[in-house]
Structures are given as structure tokens and as C-alpha cells.
mmCIF file of C-alpha atoms in Angstrom:
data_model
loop_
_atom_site.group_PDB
_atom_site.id
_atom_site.type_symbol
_atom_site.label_atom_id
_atom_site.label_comp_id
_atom_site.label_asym_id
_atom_site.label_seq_id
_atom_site.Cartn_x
_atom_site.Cartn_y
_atom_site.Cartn_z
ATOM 1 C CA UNK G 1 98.800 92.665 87.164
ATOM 2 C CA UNK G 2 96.855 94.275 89.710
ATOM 3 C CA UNK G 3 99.289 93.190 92.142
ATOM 4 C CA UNK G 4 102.127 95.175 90.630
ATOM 5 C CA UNK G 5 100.432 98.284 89.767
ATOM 6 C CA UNK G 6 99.605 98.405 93.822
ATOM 7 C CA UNK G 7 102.892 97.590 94.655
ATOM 8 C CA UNK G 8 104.706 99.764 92.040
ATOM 9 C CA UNK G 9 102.228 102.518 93.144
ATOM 10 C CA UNK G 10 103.220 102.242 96.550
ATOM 11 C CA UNK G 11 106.762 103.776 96.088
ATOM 12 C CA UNK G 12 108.202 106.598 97.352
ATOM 13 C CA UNK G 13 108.618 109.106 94.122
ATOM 14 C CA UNK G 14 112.119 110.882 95.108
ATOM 15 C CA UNK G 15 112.049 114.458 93.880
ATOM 16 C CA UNK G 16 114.962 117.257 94.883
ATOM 17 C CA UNK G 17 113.881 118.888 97.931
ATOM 18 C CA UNK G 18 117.576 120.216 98.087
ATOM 19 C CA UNK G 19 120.199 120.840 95.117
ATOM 20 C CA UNK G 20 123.255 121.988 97.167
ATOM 21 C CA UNK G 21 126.180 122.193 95.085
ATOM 22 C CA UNK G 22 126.143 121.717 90.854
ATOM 23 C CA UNK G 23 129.813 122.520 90.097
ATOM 24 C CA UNK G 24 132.067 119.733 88.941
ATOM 25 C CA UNK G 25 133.527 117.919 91.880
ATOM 26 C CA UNK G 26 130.802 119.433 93.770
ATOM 27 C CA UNK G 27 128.624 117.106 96.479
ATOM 28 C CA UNK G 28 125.045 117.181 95.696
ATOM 29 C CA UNK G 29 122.341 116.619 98.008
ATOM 30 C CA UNK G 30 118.883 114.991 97.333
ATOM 31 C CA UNK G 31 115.776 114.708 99.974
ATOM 32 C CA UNK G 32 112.651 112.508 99.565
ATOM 33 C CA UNK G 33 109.640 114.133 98.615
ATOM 34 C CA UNK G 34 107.136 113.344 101.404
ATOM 35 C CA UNK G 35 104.445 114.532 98.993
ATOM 36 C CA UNK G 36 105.070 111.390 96.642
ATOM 37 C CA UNK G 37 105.295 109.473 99.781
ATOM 38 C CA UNK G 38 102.659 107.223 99.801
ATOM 39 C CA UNK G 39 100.072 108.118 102.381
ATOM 40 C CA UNK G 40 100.551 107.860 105.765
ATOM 41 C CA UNK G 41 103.954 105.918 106.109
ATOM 42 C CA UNK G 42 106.253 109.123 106.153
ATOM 43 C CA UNK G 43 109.142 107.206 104.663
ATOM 44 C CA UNK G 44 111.939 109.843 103.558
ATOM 45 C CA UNK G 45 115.649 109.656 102.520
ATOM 46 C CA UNK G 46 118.939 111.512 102.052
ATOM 47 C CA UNK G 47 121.078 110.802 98.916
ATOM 48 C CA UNK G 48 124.368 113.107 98.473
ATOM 49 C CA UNK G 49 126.101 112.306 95.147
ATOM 50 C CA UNK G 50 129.582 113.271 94.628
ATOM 51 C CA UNK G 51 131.141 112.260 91.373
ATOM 52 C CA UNK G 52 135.101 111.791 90.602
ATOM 53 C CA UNK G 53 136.697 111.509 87.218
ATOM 54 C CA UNK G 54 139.601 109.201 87.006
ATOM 55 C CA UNK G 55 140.490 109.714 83.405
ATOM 56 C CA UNK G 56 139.015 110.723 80.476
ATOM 57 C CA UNK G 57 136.880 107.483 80.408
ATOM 58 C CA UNK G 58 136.387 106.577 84.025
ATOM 59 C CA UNK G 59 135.543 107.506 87.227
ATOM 60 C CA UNK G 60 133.873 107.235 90.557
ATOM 61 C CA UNK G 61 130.400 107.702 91.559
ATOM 62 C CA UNK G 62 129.782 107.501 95.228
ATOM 63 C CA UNK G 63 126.134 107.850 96.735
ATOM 64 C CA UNK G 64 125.603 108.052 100.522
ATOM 65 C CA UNK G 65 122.312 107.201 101.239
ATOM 66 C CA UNK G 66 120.602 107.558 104.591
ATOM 67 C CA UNK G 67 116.918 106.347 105.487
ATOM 68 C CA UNK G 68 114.892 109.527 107.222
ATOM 69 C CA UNK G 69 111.803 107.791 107.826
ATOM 70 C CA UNK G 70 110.591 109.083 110.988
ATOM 71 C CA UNK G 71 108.963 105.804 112.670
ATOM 72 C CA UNK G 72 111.857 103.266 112.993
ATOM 73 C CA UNK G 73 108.898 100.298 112.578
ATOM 74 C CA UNK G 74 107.703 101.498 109.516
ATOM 75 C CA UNK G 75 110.602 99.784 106.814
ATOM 76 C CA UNK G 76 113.605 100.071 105.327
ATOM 77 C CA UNK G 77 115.350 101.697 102.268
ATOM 78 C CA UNK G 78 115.737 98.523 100.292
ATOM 79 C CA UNK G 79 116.654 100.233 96.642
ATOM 80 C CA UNK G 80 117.355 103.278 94.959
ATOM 81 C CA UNK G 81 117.680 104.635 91.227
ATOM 82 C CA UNK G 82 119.564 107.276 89.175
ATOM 83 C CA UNK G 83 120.095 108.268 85.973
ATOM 84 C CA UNK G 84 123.077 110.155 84.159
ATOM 85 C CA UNK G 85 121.936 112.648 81.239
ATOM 86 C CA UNK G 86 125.247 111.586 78.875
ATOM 87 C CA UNK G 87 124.553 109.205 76.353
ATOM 88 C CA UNK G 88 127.063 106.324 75.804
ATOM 89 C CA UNK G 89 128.185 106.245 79.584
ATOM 90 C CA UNK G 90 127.463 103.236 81.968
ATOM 91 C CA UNK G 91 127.610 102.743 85.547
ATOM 92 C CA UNK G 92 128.198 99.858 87.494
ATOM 93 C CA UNK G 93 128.379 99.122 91.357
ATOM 94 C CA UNK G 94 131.424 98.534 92.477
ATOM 95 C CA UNK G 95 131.682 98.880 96.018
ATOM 96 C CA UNK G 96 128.580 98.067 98.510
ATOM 97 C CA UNK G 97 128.398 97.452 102.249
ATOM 98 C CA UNK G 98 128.978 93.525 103.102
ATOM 99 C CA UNK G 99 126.025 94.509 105.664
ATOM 100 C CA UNK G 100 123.715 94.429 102.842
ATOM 101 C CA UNK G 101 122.515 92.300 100.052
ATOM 102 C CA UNK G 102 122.458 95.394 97.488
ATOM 103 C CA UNK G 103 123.367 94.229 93.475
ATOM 104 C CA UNK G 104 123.273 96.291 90.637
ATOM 105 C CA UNK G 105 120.449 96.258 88.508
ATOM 106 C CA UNK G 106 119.967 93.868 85.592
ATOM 107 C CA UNK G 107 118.059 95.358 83.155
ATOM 108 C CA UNK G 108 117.926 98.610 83.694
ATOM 109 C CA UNK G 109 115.090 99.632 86.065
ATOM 110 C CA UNK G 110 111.940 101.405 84.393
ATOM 111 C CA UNK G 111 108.543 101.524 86.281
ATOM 112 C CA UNK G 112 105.555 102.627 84.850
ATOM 113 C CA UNK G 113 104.365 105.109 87.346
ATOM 114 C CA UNK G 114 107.762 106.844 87.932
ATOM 115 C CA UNK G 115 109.457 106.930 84.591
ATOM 116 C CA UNK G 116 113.019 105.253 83.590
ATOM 117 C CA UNK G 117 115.661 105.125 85.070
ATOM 118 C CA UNK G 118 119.037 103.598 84.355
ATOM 119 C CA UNK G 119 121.373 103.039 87.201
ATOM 120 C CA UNK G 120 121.178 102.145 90.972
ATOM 121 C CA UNK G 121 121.220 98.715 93.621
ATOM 122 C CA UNK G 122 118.818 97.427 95.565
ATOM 123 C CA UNK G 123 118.684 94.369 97.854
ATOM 124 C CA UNK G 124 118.648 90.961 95.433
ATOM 125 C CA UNK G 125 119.288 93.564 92.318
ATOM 126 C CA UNK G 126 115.564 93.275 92.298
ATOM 127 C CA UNK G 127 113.844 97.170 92.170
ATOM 128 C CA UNK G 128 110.071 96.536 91.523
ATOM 129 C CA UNK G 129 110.343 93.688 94.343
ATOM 130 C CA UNK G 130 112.603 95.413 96.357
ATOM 131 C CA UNK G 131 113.957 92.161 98.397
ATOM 132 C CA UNK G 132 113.324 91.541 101.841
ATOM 133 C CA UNK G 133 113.468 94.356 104.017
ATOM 134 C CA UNK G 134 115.472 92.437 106.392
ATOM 135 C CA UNK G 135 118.486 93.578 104.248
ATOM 136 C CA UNK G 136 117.582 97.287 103.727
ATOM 137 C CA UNK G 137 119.085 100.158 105.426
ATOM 138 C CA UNK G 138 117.031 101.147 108.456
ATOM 139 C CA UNK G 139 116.609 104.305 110.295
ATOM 140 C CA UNK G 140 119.849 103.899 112.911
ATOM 141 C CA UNK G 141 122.073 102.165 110.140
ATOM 142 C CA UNK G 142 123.306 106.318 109.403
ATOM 143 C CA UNK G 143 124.947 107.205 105.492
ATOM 144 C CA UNK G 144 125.517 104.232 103.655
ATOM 145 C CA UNK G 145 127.881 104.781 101.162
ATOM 146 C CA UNK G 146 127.818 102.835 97.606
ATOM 147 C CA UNK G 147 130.336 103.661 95.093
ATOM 148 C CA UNK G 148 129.974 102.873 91.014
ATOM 149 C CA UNK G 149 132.309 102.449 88.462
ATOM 150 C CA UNK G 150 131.700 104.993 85.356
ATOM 151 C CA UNK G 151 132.905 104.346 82.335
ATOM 152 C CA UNK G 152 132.989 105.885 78.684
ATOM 153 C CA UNK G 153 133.662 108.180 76.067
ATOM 154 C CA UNK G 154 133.548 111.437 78.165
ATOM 155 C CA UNK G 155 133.670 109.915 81.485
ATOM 156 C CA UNK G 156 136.577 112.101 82.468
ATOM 157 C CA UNK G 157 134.685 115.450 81.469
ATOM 158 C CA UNK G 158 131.117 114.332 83.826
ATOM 159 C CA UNK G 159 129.995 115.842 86.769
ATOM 160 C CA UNK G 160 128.192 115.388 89.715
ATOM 161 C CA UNK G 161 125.276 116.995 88.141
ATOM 162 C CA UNK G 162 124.984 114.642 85.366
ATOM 163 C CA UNK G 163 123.651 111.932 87.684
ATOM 164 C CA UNK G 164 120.905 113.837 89.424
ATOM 165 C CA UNK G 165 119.091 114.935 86.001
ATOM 166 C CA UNK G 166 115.391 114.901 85.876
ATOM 167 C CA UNK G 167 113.960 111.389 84.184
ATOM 168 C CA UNK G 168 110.952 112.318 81.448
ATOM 169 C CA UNK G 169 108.523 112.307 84.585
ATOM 170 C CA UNK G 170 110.570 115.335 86.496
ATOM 171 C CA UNK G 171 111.962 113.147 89.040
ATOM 172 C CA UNK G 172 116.156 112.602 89.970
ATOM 173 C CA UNK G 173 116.245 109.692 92.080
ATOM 174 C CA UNK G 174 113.263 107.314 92.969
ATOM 175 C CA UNK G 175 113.875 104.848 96.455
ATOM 176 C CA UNK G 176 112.291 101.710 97.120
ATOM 177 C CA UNK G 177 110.876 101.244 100.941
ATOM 178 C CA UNK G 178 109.677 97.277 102.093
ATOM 179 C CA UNK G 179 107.945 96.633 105.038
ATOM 180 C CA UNK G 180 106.333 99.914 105.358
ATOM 181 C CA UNK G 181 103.265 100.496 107.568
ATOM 182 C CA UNK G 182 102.801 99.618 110.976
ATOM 183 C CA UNK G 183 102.451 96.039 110.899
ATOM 184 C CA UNK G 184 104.631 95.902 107.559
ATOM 185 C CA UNK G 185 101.953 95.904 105.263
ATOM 186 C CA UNK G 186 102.814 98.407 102.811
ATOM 187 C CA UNK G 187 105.637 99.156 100.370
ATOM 188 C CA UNK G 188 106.503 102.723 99.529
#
């Protein structure tokens, strides 16, 4: 138990640095908060969000995600969550890089320090774990793009604001760093 709470502890808390953009069909842009970060491993991200409707109970959610982290041996980005502020509506991955091992989550992510959330991927589909950073994105890998399939009553009316609400803790997105540290040691 002890275990966890270090480990959960340990990641990064993503809070908007940057809302560019809230209009419907608008990209929005989210940066890492390096004050969440935890201490001393200067992990960071970029997530831009740009949402799609493809009828009135679909559409397309695509999230390019790109790891900032300023020391190339101190991890990778190995998950990331989101939530959408519209009751009823659910989001799936559809669309990942083959590069990765990213899955959607099953449950639904919450963690105890950061809040619930309801939607994202991370390596194995495992958030709290965060899989091997092996298979995470890594400081050269650039925007990594993963797309989701939305669907539901009012699906068609959503915008790309809807998925970068704040969770009941004030935060948008949270990301999951493995291997951070300079011999590994720590996950943010």
C-alpha cells in the first residue's frame, strides 16, 4: 500500500499551462505543469486536442502528444488521461501508433492523489503501472498522434473544449512518466 501511494505520488499532475483555442472545431493546446512535476526529474509534455463531430452521435477525438522532458535519460511518456464534461458520452481508442504498446483503459482510470478521470491509453492499458517504459514515447519520438472514437447522445453537438474540462481536483489531463530519474529510479 505504501508502494502505490509512492508510486501514484510520483506522477506528473498535468495542469493547462496554455488554453489556445476553445471554439468548436478549434485545436486546443495543453502543457505539463512542471510545478506538479515531481521534484527534480523535469518531465513535461505537450497535448493538443482537436475534436471532430461525425454525426449527431459520433465523432473523432485526436490527441497529439509530445514528451518535453528536457533530459532525454530521464523516461518516457508511457500514459495519459482525459476527461469529457458531457454525461452519457464514451470514448474509445481507435487509432494508436503500431510503435507503441498503448490500449485503452479498462476501468476507467481514477487515482487518489490526482482525482478521476475517464478516458485515455497508456502502454499495457495499465495507468497506475504505467508499463514498461521501453514502449513510451521518448523525447526524439516528436507528436504522437492517438485518435478515439466518441460516441453518444450529443456527440455531434461536442467540442474540443469538452475534453480538456477540469476533473474535481482542477486538473485537465494527468500523464504518466516510467523510468524517470537518472538511473531510472523514479516514476513521475
Amino acid at each position: 500500500k505504501e508502494k502505490m501511494l509512492l508510486r501514484v505520488t510520483c506522477m506528473v499532475a498535468l495542469a493547462v499551462a496554455c488554453l489556445s483555442g476553445v471554439a468548436r472545431g478549434e485545436s486546443i493546446t495543453l502543457y505539463g505543469d512542471q510545478d506538479a512535476a515531481h521534484e527534480g526529474t523535469n518531465a513535461n509534455y505537450s497535448a493538443t486536442f482537436d475534436y471532430e463531430a461525425k454525426g449527431s452521435t459520433s465523432g473523432l477525438l485526436t490527441v497529439s502528444i509530445t514528451n518535453l522532458t528536457t533530459d532525454p535519460e530521464l523516461g518516457a511518456l508511457t500514459g495519459f488521461v482525459f476527461n469529457c464534461d458531457v454525461d452519457g458520452i464514451d470514448v474509445a481508442l481507435k487509432g494508436a501508433p503500431t510503435d507503441w504498446a498503448f490500449d485503452d483503459f479498462t476501468p476507467p482510470p481514477g487515482t487518489p492523489v490526482f482525482g478521476d478521470f475517464a478516458f485515455g491509453a497508456s502502454v499495457d492499458g495499465d495507468f497506475i503501472g504505467g508499463g514498461s517504459g521501453t514502449n513510451g514515447i521518448m523525447i526524439d519520438d516528436g507528436p504522437v498522434m492517438f485518435t478515439f472514437m466518441v460516441t453518444g447522445a450529443g456527440a455531434g453537438s461536442l467540442a474540443t473544449a469538452n475534453f480538456v474540462q477540469e476533473n474535481e481536483l482542477g486538473f485537465r489531463m494527468l500523464a504518466r512518466f516510467k523510468g524517470v530519474g537518472p538511473l531510472g529510479e523514479n516514476s513521475d
